[in-house]
Tab-separated table of C-alpha atoms in Angstrom:
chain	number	residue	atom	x	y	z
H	1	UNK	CA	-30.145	73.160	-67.569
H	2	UNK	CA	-29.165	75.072	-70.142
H	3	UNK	CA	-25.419	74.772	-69.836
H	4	UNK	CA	-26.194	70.731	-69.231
H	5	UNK	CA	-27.443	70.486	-72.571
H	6	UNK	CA	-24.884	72.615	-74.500
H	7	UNK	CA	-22.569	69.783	-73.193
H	8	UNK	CA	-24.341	67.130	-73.833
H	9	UNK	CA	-24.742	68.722	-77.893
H	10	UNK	CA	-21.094	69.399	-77.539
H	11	UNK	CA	-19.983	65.831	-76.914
H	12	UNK	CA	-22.652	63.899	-78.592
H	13	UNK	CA	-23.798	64.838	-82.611
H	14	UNK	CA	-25.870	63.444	-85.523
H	15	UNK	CA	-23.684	64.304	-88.271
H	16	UNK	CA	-23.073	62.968	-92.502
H	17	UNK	CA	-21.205	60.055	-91.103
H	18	UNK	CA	-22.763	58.338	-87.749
H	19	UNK	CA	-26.294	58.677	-89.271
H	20	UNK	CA	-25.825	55.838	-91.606
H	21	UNK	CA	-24.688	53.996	-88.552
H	22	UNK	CA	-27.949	54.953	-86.301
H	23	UNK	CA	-29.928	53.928	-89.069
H	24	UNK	CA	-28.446	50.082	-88.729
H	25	UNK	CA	-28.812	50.676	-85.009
H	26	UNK	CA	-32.606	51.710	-84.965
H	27	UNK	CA	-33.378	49.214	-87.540
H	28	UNK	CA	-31.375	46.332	-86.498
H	29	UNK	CA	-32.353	46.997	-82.606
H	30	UNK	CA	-36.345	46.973	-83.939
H	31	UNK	CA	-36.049	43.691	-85.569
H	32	UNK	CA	-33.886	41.754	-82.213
H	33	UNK	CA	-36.566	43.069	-79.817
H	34	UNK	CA	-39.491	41.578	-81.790
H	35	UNK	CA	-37.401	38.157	-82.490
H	36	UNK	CA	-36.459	38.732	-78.554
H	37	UNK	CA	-40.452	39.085	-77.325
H	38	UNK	CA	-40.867	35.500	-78.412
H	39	UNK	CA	-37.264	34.099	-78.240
H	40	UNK	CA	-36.906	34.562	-74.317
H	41	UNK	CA	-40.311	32.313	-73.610
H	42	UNK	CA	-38.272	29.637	-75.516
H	43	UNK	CA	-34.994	29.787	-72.358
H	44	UNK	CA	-35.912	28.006	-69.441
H	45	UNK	CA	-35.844	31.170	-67.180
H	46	UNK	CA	-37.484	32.763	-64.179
H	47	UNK	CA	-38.626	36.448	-63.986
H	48	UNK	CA	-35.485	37.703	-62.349
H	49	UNK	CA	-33.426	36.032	-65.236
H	50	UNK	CA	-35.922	37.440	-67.842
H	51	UNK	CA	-35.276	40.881	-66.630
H	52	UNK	CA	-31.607	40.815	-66.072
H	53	UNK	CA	-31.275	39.639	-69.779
H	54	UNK	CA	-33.509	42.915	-70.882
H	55	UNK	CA	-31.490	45.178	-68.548
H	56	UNK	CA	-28.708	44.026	-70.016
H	57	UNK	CA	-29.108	43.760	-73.552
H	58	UNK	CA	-30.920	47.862	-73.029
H	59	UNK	CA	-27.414	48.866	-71.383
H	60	UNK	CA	-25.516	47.215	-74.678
H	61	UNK	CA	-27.487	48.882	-76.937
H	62	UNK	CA	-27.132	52.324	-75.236
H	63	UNK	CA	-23.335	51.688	-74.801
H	64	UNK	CA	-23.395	51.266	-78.870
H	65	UNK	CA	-25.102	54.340	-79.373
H	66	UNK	CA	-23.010	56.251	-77.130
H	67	UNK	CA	-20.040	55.123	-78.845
H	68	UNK	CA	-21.404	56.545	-82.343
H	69	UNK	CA	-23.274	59.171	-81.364
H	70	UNK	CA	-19.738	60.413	-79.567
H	71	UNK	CA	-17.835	63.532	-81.243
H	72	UNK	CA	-14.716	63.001	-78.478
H	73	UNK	CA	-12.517	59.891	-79.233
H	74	UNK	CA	-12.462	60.011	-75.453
H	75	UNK	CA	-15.604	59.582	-75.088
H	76	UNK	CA	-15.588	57.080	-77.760
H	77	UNK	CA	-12.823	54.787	-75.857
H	78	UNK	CA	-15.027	54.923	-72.791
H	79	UNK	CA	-18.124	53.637	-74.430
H	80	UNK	CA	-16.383	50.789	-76.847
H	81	UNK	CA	-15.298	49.924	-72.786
H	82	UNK	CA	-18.904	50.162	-71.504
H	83	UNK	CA	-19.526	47.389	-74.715
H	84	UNK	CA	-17.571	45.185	-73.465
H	85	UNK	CA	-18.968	45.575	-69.562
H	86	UNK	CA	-22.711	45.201	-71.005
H	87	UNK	CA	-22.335	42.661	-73.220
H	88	UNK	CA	-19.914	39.937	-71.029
H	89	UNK	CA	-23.122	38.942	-69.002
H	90	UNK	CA	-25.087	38.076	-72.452
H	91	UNK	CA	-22.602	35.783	-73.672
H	92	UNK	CA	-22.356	33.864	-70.191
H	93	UNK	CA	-25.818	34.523	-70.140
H	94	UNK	CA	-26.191	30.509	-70.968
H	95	UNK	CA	-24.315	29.756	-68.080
H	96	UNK	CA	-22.701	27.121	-69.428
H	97	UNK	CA	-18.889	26.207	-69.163
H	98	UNK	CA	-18.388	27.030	-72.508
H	99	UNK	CA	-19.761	30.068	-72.343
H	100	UNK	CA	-17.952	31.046	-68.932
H	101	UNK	CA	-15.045	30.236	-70.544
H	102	UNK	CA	-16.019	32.884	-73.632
H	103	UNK	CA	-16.858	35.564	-71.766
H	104	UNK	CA	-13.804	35.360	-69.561
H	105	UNK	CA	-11.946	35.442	-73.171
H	106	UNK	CA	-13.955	38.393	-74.832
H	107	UNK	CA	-13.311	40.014	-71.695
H	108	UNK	CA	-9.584	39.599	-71.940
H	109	UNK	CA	-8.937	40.269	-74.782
H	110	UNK	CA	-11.018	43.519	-75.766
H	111	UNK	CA	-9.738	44.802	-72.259
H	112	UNK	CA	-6.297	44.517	-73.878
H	113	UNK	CA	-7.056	46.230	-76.719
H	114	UNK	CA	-8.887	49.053	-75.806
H	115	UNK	CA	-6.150	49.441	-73.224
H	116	UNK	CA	-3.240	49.356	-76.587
H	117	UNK	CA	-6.340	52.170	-77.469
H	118	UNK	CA	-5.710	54.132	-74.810
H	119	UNK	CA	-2.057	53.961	-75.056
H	120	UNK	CA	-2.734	55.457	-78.802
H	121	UNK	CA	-4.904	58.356	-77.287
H	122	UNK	CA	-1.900	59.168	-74.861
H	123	UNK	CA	0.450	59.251	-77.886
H	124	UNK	CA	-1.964	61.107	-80.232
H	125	UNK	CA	-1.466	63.874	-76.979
H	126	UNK	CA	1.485	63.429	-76.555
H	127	UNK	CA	2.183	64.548	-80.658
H	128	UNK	CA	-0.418	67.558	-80.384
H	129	UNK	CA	0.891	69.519	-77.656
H	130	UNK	CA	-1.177	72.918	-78.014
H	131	UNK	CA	-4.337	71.561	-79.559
H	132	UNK	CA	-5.290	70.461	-75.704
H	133	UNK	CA	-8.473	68.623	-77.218
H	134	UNK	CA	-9.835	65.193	-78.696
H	135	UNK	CA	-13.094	66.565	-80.404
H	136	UNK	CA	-13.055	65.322	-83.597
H	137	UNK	CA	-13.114	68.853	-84.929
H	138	UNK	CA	-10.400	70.079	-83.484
H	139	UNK	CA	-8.129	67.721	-84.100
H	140	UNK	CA	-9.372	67.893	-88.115
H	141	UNK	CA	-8.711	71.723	-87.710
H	142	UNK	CA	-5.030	71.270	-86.396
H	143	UNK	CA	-4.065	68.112	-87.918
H	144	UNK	CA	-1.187	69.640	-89.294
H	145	UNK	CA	-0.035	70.576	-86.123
H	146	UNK	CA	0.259	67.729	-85.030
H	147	UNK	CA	3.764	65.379	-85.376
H	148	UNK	CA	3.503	62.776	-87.855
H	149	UNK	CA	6.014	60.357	-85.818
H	150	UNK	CA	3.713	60.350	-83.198
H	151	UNK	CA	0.498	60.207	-84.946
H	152	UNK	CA	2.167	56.816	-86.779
H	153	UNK	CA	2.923	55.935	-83.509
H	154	UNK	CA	-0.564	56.283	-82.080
H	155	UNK	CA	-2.542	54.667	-85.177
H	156	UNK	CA	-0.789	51.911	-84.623
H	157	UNK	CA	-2.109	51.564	-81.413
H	158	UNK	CA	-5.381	52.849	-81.862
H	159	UNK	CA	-5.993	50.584	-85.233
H	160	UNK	CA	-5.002	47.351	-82.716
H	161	UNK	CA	-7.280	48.503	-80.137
H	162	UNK	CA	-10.398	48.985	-82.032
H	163	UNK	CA	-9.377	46.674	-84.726
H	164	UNK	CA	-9.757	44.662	-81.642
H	165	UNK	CA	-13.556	44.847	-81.161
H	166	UNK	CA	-14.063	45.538	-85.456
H	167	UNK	CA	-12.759	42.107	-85.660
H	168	UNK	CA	-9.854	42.245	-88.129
H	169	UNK	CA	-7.379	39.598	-87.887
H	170	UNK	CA	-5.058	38.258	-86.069
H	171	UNK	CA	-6.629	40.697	-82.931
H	172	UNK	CA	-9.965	38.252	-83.726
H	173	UNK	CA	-9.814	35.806	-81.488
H	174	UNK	CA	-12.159	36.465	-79.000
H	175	UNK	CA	-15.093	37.072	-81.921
H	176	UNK	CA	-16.007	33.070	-82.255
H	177	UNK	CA	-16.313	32.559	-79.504
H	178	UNK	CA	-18.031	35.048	-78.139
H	179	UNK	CA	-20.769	35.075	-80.985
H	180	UNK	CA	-20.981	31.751	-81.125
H	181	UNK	CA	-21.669	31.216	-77.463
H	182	UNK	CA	-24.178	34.419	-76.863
H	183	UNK	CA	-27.595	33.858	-77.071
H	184	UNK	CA	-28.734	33.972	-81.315
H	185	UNK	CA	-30.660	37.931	-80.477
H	186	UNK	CA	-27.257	39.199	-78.935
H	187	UNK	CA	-24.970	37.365	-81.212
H	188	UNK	CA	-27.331	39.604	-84.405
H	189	UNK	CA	-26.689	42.406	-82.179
H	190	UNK	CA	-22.704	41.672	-81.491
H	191	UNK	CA	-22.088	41.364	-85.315
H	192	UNK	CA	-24.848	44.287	-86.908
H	193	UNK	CA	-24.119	46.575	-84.433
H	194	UNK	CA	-20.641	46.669	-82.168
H	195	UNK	CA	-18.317	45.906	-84.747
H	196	UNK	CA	-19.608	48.722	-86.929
H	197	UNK	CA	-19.557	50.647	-83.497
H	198	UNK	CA	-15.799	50.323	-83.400
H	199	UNK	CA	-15.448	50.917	-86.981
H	200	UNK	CA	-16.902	54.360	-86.890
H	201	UNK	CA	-14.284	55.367	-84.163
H	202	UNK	CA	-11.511	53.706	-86.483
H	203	UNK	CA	-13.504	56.068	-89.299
H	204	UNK	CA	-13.205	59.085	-87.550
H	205	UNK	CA	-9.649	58.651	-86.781
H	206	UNK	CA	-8.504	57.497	-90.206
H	207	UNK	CA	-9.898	60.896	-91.303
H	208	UNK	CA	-6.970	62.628	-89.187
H	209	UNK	CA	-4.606	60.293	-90.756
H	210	UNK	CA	-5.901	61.418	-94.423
H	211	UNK	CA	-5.787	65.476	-93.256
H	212	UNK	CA	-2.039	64.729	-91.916
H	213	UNK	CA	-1.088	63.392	-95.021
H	214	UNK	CA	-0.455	60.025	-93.676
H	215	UNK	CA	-2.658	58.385	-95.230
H	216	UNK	CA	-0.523	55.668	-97.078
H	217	UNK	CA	1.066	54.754	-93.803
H	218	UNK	CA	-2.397	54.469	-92.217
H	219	UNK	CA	-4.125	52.425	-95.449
H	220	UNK	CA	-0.603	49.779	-95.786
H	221	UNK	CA	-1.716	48.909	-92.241
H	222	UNK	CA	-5.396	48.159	-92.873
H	223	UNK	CA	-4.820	46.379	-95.953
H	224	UNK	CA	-2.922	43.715	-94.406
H	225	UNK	CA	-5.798	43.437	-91.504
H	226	UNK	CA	-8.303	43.417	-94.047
H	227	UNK	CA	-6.886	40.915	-96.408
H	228	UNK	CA	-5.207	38.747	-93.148
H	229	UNK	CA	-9.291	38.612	-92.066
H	230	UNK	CA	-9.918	37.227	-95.162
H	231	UNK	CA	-7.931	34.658	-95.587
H	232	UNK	CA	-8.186	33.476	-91.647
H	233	UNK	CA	-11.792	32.999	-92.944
H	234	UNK	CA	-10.996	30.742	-95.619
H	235	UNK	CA	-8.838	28.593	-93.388
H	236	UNK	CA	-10.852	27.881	-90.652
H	237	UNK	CA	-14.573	27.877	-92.522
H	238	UNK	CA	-13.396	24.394	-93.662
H	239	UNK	CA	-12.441	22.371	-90.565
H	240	UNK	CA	-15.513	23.632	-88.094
H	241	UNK	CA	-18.564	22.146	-86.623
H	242	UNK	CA	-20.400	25.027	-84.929
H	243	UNK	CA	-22.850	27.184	-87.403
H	244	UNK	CA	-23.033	29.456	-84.759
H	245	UNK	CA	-18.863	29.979	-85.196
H	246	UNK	CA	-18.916	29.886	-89.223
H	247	UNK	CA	-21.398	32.638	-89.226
H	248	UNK	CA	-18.903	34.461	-86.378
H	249	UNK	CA	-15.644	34.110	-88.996
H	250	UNK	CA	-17.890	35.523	-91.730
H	251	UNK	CA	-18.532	38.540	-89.869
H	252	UNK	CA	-14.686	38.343	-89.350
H	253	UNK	CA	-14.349	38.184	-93.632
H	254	UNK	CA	-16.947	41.101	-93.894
H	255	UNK	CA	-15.452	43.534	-91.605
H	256	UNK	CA	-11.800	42.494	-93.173
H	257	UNK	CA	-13.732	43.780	-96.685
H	258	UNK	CA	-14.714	46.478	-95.175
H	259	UNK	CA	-11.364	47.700	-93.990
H	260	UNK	CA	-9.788	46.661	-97.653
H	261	UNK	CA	-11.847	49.154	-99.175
H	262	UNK	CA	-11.398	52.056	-96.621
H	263	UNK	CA	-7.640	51.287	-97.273
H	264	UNK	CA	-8.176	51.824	-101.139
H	265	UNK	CA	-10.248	54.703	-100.445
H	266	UNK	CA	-12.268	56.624	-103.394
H	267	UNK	CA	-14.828	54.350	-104.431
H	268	UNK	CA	-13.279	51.676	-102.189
H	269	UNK	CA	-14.895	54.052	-99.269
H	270	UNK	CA	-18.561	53.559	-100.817
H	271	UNK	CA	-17.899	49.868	-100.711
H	272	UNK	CA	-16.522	49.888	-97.305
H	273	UNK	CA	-19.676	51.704	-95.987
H	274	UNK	CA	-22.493	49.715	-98.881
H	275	UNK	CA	-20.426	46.131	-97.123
H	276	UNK	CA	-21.176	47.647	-93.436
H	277	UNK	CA	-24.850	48.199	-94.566
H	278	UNK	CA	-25.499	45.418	-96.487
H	279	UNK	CA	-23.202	42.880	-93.643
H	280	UNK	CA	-26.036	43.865	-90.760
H	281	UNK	CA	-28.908	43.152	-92.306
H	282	UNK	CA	-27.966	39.803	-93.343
H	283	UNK	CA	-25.892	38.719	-90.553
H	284	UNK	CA	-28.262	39.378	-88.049
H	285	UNK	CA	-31.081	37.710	-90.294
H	286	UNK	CA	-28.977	34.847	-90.297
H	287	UNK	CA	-27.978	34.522	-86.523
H	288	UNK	CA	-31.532	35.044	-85.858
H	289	UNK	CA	-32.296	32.096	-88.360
H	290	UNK	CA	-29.449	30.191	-86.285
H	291	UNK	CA	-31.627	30.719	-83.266
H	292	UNK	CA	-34.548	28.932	-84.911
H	293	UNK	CA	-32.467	26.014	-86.067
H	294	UNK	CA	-30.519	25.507	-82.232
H	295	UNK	CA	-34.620	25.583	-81.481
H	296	UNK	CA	-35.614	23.098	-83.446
H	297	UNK	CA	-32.563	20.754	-82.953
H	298	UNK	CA	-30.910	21.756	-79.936
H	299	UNK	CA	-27.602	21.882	-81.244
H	300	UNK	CA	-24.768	23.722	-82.739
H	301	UNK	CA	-23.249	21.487	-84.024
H	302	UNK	CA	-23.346	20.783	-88.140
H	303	UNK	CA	-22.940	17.421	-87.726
H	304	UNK	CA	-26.295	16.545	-86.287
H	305	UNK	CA	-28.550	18.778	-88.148
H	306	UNK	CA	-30.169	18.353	-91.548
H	307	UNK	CA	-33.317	18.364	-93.619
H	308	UNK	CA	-34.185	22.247	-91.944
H	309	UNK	CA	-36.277	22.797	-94.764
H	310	UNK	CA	-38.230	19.357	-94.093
H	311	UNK	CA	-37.947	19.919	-90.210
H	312	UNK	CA	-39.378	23.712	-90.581
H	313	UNK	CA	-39.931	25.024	-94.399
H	314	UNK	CA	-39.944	28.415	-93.385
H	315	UNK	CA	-36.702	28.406	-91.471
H	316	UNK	CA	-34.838	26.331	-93.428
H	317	UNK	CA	-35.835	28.775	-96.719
H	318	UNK	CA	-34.638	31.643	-94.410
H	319	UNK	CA	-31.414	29.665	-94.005
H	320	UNK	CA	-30.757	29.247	-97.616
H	321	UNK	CA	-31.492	32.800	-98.033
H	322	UNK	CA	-29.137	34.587	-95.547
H	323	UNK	CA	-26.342	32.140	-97.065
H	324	UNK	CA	-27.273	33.698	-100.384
H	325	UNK	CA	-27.201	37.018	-99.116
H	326	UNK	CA	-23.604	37.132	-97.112
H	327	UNK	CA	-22.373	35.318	-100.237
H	328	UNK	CA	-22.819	37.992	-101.636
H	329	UNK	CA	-24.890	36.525	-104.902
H	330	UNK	CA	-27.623	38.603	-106.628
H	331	UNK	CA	-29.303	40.363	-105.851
H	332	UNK	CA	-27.654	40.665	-102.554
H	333	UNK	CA	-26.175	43.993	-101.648
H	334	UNK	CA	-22.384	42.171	-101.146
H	335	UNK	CA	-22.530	41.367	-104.650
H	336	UNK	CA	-22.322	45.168	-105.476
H	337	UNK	CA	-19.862	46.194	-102.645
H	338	UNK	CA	-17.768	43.015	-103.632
H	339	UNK	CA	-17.857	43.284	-107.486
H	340	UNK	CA	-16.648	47.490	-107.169
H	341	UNK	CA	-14.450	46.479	-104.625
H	342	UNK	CA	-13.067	43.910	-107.728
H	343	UNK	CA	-13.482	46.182	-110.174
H	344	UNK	CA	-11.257	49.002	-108.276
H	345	UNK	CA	-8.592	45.997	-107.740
H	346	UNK	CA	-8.265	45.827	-111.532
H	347	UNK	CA	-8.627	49.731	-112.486
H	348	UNK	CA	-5.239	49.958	-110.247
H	349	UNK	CA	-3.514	47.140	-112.006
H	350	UNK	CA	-3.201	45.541	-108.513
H	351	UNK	CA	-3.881	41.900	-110.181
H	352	UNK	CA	-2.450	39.718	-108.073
H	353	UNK	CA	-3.747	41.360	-104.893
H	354	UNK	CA	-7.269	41.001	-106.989
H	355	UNK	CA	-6.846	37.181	-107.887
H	356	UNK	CA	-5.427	36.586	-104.617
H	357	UNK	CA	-8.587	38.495	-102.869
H	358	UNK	CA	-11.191	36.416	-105.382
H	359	UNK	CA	-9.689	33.053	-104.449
H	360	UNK	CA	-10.280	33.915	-100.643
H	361	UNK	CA	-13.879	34.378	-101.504
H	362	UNK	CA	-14.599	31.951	-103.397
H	363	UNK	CA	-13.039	29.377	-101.255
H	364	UNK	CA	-15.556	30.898	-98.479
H	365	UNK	CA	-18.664	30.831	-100.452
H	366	UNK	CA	-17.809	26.759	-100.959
H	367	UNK	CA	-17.258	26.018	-97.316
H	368	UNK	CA	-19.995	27.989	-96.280
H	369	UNK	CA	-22.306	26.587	-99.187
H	370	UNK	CA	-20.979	22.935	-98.757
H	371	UNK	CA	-22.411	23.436	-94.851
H	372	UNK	CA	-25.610	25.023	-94.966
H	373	UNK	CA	-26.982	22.744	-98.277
H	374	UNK	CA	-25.743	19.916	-96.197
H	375	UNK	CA	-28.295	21.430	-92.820
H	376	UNK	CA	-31.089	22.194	-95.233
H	377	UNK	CA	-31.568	19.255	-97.203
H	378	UNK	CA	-31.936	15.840	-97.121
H	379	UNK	CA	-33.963	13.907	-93.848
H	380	UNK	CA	-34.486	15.450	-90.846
H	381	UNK	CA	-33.214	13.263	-88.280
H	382	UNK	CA	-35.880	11.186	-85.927
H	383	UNK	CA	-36.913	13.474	-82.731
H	384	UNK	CA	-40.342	12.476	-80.663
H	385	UNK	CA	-39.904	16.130	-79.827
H	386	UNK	CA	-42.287	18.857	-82.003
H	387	UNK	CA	-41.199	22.062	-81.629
H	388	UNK	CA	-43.065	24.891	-83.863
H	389	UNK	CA	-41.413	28.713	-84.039
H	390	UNK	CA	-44.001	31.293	-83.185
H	391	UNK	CA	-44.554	33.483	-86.400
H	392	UNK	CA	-42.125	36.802	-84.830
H	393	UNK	CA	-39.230	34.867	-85.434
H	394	UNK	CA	-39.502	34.917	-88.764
H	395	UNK	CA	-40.915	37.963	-89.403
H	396	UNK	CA	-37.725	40.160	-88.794
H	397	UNK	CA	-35.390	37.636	-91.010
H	398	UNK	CA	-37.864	38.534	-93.854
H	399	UNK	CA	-37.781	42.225	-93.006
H	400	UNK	CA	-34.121	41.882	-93.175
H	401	UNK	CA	-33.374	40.469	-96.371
H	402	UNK	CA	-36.135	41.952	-98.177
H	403	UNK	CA	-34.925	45.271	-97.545
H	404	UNK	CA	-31.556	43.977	-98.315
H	405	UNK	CA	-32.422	42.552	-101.491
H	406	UNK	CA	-34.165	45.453	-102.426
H	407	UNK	CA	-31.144	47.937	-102.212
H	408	UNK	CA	-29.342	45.268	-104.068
H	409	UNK	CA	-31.078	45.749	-107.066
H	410	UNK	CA	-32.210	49.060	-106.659
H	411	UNK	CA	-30.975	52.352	-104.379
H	412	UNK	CA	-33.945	54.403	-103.165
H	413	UNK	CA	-32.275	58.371	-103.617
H	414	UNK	CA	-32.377	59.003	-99.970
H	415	UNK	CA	-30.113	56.285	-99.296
H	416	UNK	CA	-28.009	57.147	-101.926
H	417	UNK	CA	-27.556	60.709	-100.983
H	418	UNK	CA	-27.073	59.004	-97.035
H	419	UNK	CA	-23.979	56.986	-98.560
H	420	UNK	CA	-22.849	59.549	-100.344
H	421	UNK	CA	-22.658	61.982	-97.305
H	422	UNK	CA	-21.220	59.246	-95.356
H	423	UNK	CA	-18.638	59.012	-97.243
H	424	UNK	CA	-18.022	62.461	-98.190
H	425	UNK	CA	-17.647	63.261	-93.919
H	426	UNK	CA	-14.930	60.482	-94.313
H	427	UNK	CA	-12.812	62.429	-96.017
C-alpha cells in the first residue's frame, strides 16, 4: 500500500502552477452539476439515458483532472486522450445528425493531434538520451542536456497537438462544432475546463523551452497561433447564425489571448493566466445562459430569437451580462488581462502588432454585441408554448459573474499571491 501511494504522489502533484487550474475545476464543476440537477429533467430522456449522461460527464471531469493534476507529460498525453474518449458521447449525446456528424469530427481531429503530440514526446526522447525520464522535474533539471534541434523539433509537434485541444487556430476546427452541438452543461465544461486542461500541459512544456534557452523559437510560434485565433474570430463572428457557435469562436479568441501573452512572457504571463481565470467563469456562465435561451425557444439559431429579456427577464439580463463580461468591459476581469496585455504591446514599441491586435477586438465586441442586443431586445416572437426555468439555472450564472466581477475590480490577497505563484512555477 505503501509503495502504491508513493507512486501515485510521484506521478500526480498539487503544486504553484496546477492549483490555480483545480480551483477553476472545483468551482466550475460545482456550478454545471447544480445547473445539471435541473437541466437533465428538461431532455426528453429515460433513466438509462439519465445515467449514461452522469457517467459520462463524471469520467470527463476525472479525465481533466488527471490531465492537470499529472507531473509526467506521459501521463499528461494519455489523459488529454481519455478527454477526448469521455467527452465524444456528450456531444452526440443529442443524437442528432448534426451532432453525429460533430463528434465523428472532434474525434478526428483531436486524435490527430494528440497523435502529432506523441510524435513530439518521441522526439523530445529522442534529443535527451541519458535523462531516461518525462517527469517534469527531471527534464527542468537536465534541460540543458538536452539537444536544442530536437527539442525545436518536438515543440513543434507538441504545440500542434495540444494547441489542438487549447483551440488555437488554424488546428480549431473541430471546437464549433463540437461546443456548439454538446449539450449547454458540457459545452461550459468543454470551454472552462479542457482547453485550460491542455494549456497547462503546453505550460509545463514551454517551461523546458524557457530553461533550454529556446524560448524565442518557442514564443515566435505561439504568437502567430495566438494572434491567427484572433483574427479567425473576427472573420467568422460576422457571417454566423448559431449562438451556440459564436460563443465556441470566442473561446477560440480567448485562448488565442491567452497564448499571446505567454508568448510575451513577463507580465504577459499574469495576463495569460488572469484571461484563463477570468475566460471560465464567464464562458461557462454564458453557455449555461445559452441553455436557458435554446429552452425557452428551442433554437440555435439567431435568426429566430429575440425579446429574451421580455420572454424571461432574468435570462435575458444574464445574457447581456456574460456578453459584457467576455467583452471584456468593466468591471469584467478581461478588461484587466486585455488592457496589460495592451499596455505591454506599447511598452515594447510593438505598435503595429498592438493596433493590429485592438482592431481584432474591437471588430469582435461589434459582432458579438450587434447579435446578442438583437436576441435580447425587442418582441418576443408568438409561442402558445410557456416554458419557465427552475430557479438553479440561474443561480450558478450569478455565482459566476459575480465572482468575476468582483476580482475585476478588486483582487482578494490570496488570489493574488495564487497568480503570482502560478506564474512564478512558469518560469
Amino acid at each position: 500500500m505503501t509503495d502504491a501511494m508513493s507512486i501515485i504522489q510521484d506521478y500526480f502533484v498539487i503544486d504553484s502552477v496546477n492549483i490555480l487550474f483545480l480551483l477553476i475545476l472545483a468551482v466550475i464543476f460545482t456550478g454545471v452539476t447544480i445547473y445539471n440537477s435541473s437541466f437533465i429533467k428538461t431532455l426528453d430522456l429515460n433513466n438509462n439515458d439519465r445515467i449514461k449522461y452522469s457517467i459520462a460527464t463524471v469520467l470527463f471531469v476525472l479525465s481533466m483532472l488527471g490531465t492537470i493534476l499529472s507531473n509526467h507529460l506521459g501521463l499528461s498525453w494519455v489523459f488529454i486522450e481519455a478527454t477526448t474518449l469521455a467527452s465524444a458521447y456528450l456531444i452526440y449525446f443529442q443524437k442528432t445528425k448534426n451532432s453525429l456528424e460533430a463528434a465523428w469530427k472532434y474525434v478526428f481531429i483531436c486524435s490527430i493531434g494528440i497523435s502529432l503530440a506523441f510524435v513530439g514526446i518521441i522526439l523530445l526522447l529522442t534529443g535527451a538520451e541519458g535523462i531516461n525520464s518525462l517527469f517534469y522535474n527531471d527534464l527542468y533539471s537536465h534541460a540543458d542536456m538536452i539537444d536544442p534541434f530536437w527539442l525545436k523539433l518536438s515543440f513543434v509537434f507538441i504545440l500542434t497537438g495540444f494547441g489542438t485541444k487549447i483551440g488555437l487556430a488554424p488546428v480549431h476546427t473541430w471546437l464549433p462544432d463540437a461546443h456548439s452541438e454538446a449539450p449547454s452543461p458540457i459545452s461550459a465544461l468543454l470551454s472552462a475546463i479542457l482547453l485550460n486542461s491542455a494549456f497547462l500541459v503546453l505550460l509545463r512544456y514551454h517551461k523546458l523551452m524557457n530553461l533550454s534557452g529556446l524560448s524565442d523559437f518557442a514564443n515566435t510560434l505561439l504568437l502567430v497561433m495566438g494572434i491567427l485565433s484572433v483574427f479567425v474570430t473576427a472573420v467568422f463572428v460576422f457571417n454566423i447564425n448559431n449562438y451556440k457557435r459564436m460563443l465556441a469562436y470566442s473561446s477560440i479568441e480567448n485562448m488565442g489571448i491567452a497564448a499571446i501573452g505567454l508568448a510575451i512572457g513577463g507580465i504577459g504571463t499574469y495576463v495569460a493566466m488572469f484571461q484563463l481565470f477570468g475566460h471560465s467563469l464567464i464562458k461557462a456562465a454564458f453557455f449555461l445562459t445559452a441553455g436557458n435561451v435554446l429552452n425557452l425557444y428551442g433554437t440555435k439559431k439567431i435568426s429566430k430569437i429575440s425579446g429574451i429579456i421580455k420572454k424571461d427577464k432574468l435570462t435575458g439580463w444574464l445574457w447581456v451580462l456574460c456578453f459584457v463580461g467576455i467583452s471584456g468591459l468593466p468591471p469584467s476581469p478581461l478588461f484587466f488581462s486585455k488592457f496589460l496585455l495592451l499596455k505591454e504591446l506599447f511598452a515594447r514599441d510593438q505598435i503595429i502588432f498592438a493596433i493590429v491586435f485592438l482592431v481584432l477586438l474591437v471588430i469582435i465586441l461589434y459582432g458579438i454585441g450587434k447579435v446578442v442586443i438583437k436576441m435580447s431586445f425587442g418582441e418576443p416572437p408568438e409561442s402558445d408554448i410557456e416554458v419557465k426555468i427552475h430557479k438553479t439555472m440561474y443561480v450558478p450564472q450569478l455565482v459566476f459573474l459575480i465572482v468575476a466581477a468582483t476580482v475585476g475590480i478588486y483582487i482578494p490577497d490570496f488570489f493574488l499571491n495564487l497568480l503570482n505563484n502560478a506564474v512564478i512555477g512558469c518560469r
